Short mmCIF file of C-alpha atoms and ligand atoms in Angstrom, two decimals:
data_model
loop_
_atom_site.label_atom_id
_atom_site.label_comp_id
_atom_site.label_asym_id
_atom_site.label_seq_id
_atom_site.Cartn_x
_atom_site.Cartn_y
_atom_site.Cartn_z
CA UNK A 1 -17.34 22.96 33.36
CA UNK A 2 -16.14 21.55 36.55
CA UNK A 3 -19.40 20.35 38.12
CA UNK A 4 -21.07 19.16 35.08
CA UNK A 5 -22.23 15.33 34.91
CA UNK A 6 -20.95 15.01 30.53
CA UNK A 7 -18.48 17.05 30.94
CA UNK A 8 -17.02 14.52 33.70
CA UNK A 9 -18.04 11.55 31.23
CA UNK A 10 -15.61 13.37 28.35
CA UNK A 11 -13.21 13.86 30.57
CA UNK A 12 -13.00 10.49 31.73
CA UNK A 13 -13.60 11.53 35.24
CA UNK A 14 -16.94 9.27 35.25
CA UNK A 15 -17.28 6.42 33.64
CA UNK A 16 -19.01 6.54 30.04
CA UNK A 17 -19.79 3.98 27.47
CA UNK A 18 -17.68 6.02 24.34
CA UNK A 19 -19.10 5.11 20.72
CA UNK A 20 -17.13 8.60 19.34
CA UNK A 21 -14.78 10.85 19.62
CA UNK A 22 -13.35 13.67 18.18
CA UNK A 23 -11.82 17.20 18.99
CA UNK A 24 -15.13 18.70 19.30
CA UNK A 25 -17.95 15.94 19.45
CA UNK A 26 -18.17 13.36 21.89
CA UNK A 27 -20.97 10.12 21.78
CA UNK A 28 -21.80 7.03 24.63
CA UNK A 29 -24.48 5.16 25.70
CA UNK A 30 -27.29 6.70 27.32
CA UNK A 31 -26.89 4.89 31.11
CA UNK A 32 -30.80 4.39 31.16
CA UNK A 33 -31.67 3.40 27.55
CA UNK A 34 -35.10 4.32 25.99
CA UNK A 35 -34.94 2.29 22.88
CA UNK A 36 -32.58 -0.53 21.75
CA UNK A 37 -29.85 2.05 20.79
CA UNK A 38 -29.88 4.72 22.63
CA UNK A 39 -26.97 7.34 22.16
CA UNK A 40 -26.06 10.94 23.53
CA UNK A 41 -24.06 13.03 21.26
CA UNK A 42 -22.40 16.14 22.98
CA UNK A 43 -21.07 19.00 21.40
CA UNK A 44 -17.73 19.07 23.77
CA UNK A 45 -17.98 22.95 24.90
CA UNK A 46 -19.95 23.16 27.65
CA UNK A 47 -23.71 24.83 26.56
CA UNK A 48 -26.10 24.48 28.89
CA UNK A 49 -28.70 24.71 26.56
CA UNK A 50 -29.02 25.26 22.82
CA UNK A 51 -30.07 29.24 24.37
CA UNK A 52 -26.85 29.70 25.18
CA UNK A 53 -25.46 28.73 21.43
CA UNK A 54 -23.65 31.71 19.61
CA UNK A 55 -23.31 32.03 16.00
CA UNK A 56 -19.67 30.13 16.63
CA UNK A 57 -21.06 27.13 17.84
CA UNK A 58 -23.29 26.59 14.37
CA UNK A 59 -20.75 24.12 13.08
CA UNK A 60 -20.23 22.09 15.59
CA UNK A 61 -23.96 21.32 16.08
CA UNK A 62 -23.74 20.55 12.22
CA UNK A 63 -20.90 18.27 13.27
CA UNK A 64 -23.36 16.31 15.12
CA UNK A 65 -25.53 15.48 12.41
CA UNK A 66 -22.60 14.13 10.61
CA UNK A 67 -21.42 11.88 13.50
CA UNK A 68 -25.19 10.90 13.88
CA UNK A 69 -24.97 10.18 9.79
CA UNK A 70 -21.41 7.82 10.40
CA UNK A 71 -23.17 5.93 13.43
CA UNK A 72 -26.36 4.87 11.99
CA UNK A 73 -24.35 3.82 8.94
CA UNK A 74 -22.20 1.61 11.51
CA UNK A 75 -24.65 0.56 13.28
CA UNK A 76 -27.27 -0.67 10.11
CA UNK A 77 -30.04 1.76 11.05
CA UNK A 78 -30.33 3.69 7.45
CA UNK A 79 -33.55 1.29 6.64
CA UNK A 80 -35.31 0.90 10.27
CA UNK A 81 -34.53 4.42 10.64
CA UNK A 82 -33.64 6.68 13.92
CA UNK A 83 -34.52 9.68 15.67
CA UNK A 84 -32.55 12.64 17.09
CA UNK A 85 -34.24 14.27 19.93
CA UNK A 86 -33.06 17.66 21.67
CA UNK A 87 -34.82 18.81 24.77
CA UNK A 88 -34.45 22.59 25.68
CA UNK A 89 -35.21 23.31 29.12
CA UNK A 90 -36.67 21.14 31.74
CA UNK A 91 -40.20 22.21 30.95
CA UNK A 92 -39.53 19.98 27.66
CA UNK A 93 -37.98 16.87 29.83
CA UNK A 94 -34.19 18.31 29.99
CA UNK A 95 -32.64 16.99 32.89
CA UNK A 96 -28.44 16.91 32.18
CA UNK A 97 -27.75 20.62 31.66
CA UNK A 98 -25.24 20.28 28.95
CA UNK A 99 -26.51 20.37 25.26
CA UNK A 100 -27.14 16.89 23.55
CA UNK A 101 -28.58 14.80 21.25
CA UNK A 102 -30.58 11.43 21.79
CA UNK A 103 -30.48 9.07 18.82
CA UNK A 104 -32.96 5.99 19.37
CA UNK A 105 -33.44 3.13 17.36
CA UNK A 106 -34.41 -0.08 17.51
CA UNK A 107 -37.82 0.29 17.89
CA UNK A 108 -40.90 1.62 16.41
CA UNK A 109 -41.23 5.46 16.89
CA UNK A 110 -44.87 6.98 18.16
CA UNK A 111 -45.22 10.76 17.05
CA UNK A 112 -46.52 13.15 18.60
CA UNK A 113 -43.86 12.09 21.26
CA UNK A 114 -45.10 12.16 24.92
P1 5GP B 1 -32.24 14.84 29.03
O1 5GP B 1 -33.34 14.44 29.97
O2 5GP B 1 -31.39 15.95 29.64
O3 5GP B 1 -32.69 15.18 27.64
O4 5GP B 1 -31.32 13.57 28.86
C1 5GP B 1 -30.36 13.21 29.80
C2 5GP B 1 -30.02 11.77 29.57
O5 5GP B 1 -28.82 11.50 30.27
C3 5GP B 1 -31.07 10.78 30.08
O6 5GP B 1 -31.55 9.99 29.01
C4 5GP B 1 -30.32 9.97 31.12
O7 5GP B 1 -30.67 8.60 31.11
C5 5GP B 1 -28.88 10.18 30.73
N1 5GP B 1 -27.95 10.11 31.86
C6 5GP B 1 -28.11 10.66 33.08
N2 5GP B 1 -27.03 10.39 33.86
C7 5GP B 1 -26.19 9.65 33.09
C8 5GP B 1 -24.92 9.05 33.33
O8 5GP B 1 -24.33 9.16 34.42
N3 5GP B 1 -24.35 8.36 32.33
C9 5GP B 1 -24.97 8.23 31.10
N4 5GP B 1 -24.31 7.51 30.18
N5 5GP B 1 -26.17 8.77 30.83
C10 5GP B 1 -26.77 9.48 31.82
ZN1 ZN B 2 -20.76 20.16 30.42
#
């Protein structure tokens, strides 16, 4: 989608910090980190939102949790642990309207989050 801020990132148009890449799954540095490592991973179709997911689009969101798998396995975290974060909406903090997932670590995780 033309006027969408990740899309612009995988395309290269902006710039983006790239930690992965593949046909249809695209990670980089979150610009304003909330923990130590802070990653977006990006289905690359454009979604809004997970409400706009069809049945199609099932295995690339399980795609993510296997490039979320290979980069806390690079990156050490299988002990300290991580957390993958989705936020639907802007009602539940949304605020780039093209599906992704945080991964944070390096830190120690409060739950409920706020
Ligand atoms: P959301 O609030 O939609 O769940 O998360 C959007 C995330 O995108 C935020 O954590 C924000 O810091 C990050 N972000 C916003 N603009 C940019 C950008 O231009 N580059 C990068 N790398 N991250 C961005
Ligand atoms: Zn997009």
């Amino acid at each position: 989608m033309s006027d969408c801020l990740f899309c612009k990132i995988m395309n290269g148009d902006i710039p983006g910090e790239k930690v992965y890449d593949d046909d249809n799954v695209f990670a980089f540095k979150d610009v304003n980190p909330q923990a130590p490592t802070h990653i977006l991973i990006c289905p690359k179709k454009h979604m809004s939102t997970i409400l706009d997911m069809d049945t199609e689009d099932e295995a690339v969101i399980g795609s993510i949790f296997s490039v979320a798998n290979t980069l806390a396995t690079e990156m050490g975290l299988e002990k300290s642990g991580f957390r993958l974060v989705l936020n639907c909406g802007s009602g539940a903090g949304q605020s780039v309207f093209h599906v992704h997932f945080h991964m944070l670590a390096g830190r120690p995780m409060k739950w409920p989050p706020g």
